[in-house]
PDB file of C-alpha atoms and ligand atoms in Angstrom:
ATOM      1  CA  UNK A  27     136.986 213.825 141.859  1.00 70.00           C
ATOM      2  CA  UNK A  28     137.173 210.055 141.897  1.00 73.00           C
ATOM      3  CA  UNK A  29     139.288 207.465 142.529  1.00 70.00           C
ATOM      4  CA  UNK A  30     138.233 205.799 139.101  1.00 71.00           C
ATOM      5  CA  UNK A  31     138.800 209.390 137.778  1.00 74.00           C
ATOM      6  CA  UNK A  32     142.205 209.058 138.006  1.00 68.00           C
ATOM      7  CA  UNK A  33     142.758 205.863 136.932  1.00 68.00           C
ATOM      8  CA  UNK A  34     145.236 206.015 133.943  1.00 66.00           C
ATOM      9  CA  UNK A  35     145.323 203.707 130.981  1.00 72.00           C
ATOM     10  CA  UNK A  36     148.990 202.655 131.698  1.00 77.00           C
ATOM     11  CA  UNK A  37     149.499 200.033 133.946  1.00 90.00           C
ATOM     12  CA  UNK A  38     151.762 201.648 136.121  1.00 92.00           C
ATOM     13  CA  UNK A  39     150.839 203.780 138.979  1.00 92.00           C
ATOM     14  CA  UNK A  40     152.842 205.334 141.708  1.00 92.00           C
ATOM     15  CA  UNK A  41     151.752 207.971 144.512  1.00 93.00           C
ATOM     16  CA  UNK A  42     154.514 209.879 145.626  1.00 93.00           C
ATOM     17  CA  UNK A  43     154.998 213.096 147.873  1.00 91.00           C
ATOM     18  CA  UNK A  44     155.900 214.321 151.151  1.00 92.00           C
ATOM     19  CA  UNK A  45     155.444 212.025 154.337  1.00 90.00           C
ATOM     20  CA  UNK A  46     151.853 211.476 156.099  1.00 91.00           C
ATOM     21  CA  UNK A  47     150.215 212.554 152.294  1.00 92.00           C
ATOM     22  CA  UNK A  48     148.101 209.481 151.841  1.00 93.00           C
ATOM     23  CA  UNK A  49     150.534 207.484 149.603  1.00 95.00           C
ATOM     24  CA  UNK A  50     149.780 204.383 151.023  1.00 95.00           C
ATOM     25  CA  UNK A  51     146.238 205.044 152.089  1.00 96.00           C
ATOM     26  CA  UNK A  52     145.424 206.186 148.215  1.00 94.00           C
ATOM     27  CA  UNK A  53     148.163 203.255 146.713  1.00 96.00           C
ATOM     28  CA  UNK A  54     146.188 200.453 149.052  1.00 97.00           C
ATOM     29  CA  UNK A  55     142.583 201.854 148.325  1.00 96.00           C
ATOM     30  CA  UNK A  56     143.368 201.841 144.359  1.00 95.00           C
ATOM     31  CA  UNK A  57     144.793 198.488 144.332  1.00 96.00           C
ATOM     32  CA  UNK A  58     142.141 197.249 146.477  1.00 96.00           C
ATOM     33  CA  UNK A  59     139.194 199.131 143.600  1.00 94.00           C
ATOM     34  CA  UNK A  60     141.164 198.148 140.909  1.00 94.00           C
ATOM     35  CA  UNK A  61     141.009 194.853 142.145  1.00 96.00           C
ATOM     36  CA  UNK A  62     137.249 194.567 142.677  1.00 95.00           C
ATOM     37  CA  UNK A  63     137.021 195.751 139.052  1.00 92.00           C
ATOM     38  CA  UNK A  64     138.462 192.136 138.242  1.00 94.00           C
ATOM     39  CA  UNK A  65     142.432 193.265 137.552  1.00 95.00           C
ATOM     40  CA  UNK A  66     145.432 191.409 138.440  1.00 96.00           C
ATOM     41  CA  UNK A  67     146.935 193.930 140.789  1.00 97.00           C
ATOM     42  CA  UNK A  68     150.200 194.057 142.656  1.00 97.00           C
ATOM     43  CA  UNK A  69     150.527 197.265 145.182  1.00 97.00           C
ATOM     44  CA  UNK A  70     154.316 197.185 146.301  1.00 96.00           C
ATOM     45  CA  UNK A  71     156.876 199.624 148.449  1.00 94.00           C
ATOM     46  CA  UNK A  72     160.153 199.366 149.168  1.00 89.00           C
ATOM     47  CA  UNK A  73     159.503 201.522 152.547  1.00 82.00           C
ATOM     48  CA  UNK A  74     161.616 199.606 155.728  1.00 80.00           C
ATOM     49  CA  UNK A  75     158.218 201.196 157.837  1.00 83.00           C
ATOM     50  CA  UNK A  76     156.144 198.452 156.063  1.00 79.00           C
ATOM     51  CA  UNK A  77     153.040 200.643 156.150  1.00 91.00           C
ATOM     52  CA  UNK A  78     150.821 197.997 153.839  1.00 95.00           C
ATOM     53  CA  UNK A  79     151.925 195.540 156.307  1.00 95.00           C
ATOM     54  CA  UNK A  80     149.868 197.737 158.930  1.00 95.00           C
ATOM     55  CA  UNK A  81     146.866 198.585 156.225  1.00 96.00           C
ATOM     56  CA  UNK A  82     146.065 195.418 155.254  1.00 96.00           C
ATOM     57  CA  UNK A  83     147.029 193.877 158.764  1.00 96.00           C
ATOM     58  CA  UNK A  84     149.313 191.331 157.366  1.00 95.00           C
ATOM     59  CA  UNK A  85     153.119 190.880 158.211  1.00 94.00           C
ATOM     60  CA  UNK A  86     154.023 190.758 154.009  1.00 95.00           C
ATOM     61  CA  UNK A  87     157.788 192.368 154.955  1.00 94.00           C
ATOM     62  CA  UNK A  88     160.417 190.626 152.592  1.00 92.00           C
ATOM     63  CA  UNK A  89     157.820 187.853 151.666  1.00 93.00           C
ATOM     64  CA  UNK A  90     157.499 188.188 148.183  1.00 92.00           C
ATOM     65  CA  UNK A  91     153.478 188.903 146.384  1.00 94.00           C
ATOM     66  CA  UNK A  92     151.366 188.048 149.110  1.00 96.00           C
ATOM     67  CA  UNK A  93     147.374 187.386 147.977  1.00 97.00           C
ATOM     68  CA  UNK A  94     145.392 189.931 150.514  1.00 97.00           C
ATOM     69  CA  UNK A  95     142.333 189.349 148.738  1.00 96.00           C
ATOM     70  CA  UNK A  96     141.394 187.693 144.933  1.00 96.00           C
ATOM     71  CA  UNK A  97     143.279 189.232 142.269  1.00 97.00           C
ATOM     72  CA  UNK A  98     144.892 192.008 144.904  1.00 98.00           C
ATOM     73  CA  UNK A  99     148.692 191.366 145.188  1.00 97.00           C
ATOM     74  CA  UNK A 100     150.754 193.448 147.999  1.00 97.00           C
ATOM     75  CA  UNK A 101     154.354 193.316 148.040  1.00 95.00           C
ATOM     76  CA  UNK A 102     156.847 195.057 150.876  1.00 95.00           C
ATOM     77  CA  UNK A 103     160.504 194.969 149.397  1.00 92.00           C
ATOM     78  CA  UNK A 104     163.687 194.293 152.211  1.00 90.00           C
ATOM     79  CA  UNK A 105     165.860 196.742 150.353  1.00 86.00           C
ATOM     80  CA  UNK A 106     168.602 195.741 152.916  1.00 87.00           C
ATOM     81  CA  UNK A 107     168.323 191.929 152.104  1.00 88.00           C
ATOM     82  CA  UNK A 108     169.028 193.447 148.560  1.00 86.00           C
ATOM     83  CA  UNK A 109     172.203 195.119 149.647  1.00 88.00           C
ATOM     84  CA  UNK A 110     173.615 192.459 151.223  1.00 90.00           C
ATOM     85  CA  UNK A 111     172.979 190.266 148.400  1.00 88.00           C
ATOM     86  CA  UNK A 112     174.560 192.333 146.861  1.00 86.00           C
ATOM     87  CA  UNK A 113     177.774 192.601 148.838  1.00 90.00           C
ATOM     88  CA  UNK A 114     177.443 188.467 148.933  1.00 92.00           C
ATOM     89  CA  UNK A 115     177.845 188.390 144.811  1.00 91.00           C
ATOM     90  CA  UNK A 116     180.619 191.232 145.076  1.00 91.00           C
ATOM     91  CA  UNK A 117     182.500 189.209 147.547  1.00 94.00           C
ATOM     92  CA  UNK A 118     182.350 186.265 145.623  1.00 95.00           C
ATOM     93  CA  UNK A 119     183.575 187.724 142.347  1.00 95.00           C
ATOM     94  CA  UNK A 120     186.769 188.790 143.870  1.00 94.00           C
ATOM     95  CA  UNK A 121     187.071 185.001 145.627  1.00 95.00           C
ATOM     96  CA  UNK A 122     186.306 183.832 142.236  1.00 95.00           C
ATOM     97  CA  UNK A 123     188.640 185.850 140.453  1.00 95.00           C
ATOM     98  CA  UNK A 124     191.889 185.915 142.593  1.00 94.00           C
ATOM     99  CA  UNK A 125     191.615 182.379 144.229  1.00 93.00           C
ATOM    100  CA  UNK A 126     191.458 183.724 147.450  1.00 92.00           C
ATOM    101  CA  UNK A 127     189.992 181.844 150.390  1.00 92.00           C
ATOM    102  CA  UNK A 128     188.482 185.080 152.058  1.00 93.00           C
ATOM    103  CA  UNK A 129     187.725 188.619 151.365  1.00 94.00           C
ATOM    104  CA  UNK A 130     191.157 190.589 152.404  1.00 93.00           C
ATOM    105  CA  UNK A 131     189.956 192.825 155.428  1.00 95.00           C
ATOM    106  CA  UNK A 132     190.430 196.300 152.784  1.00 94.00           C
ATOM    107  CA  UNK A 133     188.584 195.039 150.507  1.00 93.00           C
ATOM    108  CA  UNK A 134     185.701 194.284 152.790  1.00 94.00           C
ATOM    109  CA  UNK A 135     186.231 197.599 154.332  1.00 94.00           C
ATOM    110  CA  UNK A 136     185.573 198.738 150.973  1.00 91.00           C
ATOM    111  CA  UNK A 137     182.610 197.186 150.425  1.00 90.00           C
ATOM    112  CA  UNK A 138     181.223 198.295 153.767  1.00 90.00           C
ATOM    113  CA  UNK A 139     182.163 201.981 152.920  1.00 90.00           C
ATOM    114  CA  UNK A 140     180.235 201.713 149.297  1.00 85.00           C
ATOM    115  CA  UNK A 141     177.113 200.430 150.885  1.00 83.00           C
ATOM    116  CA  UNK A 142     176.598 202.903 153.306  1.00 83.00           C
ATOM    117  CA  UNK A 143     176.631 205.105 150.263  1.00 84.00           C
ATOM    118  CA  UNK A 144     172.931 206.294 149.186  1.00 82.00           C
ATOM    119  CA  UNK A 145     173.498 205.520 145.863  1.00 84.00           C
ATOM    120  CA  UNK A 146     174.054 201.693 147.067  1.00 81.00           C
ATOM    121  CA  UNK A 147     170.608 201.905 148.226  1.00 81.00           C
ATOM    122  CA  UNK A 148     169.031 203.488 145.639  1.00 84.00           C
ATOM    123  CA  UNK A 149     170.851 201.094 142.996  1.00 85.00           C
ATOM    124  CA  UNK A 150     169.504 198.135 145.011  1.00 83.00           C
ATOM    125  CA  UNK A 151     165.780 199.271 145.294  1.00 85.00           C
ATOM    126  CA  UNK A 152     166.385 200.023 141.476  1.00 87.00           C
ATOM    127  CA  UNK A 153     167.057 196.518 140.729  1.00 86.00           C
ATOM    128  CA  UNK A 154     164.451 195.150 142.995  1.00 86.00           C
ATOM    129  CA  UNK A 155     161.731 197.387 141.745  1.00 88.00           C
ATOM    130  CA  UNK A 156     163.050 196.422 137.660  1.00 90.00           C
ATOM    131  CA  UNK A 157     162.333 192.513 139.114  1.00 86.00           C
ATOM    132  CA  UNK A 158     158.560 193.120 140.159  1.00 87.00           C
ATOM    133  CA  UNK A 159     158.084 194.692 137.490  1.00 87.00           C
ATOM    134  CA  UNK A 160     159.570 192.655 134.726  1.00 88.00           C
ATOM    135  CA  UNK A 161     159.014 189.639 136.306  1.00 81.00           C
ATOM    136  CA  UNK A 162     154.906 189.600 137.132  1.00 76.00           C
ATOM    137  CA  UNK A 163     152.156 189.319 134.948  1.00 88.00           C
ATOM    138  CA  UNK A 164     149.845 191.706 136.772  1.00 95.00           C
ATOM    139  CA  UNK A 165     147.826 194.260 134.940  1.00 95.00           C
ATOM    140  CA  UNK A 166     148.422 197.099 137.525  1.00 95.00           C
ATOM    141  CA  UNK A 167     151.235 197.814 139.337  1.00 95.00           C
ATOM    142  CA  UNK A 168     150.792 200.121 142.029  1.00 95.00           C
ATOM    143  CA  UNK A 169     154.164 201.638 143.274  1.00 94.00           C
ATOM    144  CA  UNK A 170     153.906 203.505 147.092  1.00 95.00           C
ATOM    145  CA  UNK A 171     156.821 205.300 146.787  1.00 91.00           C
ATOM    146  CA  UNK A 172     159.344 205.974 149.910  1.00 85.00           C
ATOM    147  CA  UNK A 173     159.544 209.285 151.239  1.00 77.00           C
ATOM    148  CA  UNK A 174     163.377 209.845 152.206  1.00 64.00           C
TER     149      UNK A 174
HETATM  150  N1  ATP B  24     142.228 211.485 152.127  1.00 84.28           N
HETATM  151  C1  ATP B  24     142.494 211.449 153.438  1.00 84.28           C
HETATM  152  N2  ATP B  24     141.796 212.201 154.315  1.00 84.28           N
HETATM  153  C2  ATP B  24     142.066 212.180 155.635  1.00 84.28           C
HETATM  154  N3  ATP B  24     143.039 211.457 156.207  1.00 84.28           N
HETATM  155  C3  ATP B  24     143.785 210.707 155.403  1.00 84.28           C
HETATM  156  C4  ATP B  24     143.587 210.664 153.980  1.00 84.28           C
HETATM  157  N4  ATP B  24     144.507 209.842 153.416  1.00 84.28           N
HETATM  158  C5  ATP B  24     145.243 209.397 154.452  1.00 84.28           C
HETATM  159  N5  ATP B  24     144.822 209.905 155.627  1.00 84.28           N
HETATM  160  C6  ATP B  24     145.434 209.643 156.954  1.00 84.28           C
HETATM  161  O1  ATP B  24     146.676 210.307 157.004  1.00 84.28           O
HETATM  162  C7  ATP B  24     147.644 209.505 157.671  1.00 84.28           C
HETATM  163  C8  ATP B  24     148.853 209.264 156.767  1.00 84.28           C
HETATM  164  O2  ATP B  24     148.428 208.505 155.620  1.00 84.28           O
HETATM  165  P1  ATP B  24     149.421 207.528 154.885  1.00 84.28           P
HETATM  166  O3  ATP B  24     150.078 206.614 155.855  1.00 84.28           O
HETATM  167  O4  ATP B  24     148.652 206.907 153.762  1.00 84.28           O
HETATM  168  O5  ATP B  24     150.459 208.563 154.310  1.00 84.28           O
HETATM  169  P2  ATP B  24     151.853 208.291 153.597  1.00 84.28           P
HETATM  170  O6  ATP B  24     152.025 209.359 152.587  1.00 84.28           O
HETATM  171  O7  ATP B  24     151.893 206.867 153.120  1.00 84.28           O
HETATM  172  O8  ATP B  24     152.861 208.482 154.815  1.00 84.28           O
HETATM  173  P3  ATP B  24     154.408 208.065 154.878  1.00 84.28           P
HETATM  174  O9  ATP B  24     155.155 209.141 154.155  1.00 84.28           O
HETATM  175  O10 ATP B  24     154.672 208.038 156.357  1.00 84.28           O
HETATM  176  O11 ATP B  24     154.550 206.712 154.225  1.00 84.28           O
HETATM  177  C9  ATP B  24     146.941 208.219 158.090  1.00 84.28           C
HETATM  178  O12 ATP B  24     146.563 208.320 159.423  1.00 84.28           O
HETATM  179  C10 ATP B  24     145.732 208.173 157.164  1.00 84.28           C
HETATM  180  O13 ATP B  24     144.681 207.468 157.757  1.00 84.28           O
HETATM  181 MG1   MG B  25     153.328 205.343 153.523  1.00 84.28          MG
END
């Protein structure tokens, strides 16, 4: 079979699985076809091991849709930028909303205890994935998904 075999007609397309598969190796080589067939492509991961960094020998970590090549997009989301954003907006709705001129010490430990919660994680990659794709006017999106 082909790579243009399995080319869907959605433009969403994610390569998942256990680790050392090919997920990035098949999500970098799609992009890269699609791509050369004249699409707007991003290829994006939220993996902290920034493997397209290493494919397509670029540092792209937390830098936004970097251009590799014309029309190919690749995109390495911090997740942990995202959770401490996160925490930031947290800590100042409670300022906000009690007058307070810090964060009381349990409430921070609080918010420290939540975010080393997986579900914090996941949340935040949830959001930041929701943003790529909502926000960009590709015609592929290319998801290489994380395996935990
Ligand atoms: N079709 C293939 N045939 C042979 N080797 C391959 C193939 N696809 C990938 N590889 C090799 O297997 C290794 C792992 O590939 P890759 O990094 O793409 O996997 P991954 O699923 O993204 O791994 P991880 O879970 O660590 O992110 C690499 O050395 C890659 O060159
Ligand atoms: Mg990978």
């Amino acid at each position: 079979m082909a790579l243009k075999d399995i080319i869907p007609s959605k433009p969403y397309v994610m390569f998942g699985g256990k680790g050392g598969l090919g997920k990035t190796t098949f999500s970098a080589a799609t992009a890269f076809y699609l791509a050369q067939q004249g699409h707007r492509v991003l290829v994006f991961s939220v993996d902290p091991q920034a493997s397209l960094s290493d494919i397509f020998q670029r540092d792209i970590f937390g830098k936004g849709p970097v251009e590799i090549i014309p029309n190919l997009y690749a995109q390495e989301i911090d997740a942990d930028s995202h959770i401490k954003a996160y925490q930031q907006e947290i800590r100042q709705k409670i300022l906000d909303m009690y007058g307070f001129d810090q964060v009381p010490p349990e409430i921070e430990d609080y918010i420290q205890a939540a975010s080393a919660e997986p579900a914090m994680e996941e949340s935040a990659i949830f959001d930041a994935v929701v943003d790529v794709v909502v926000r960009g006017d590709y015609d592929y999106y290319i998801y290489d998904l994380v395996h935990l």
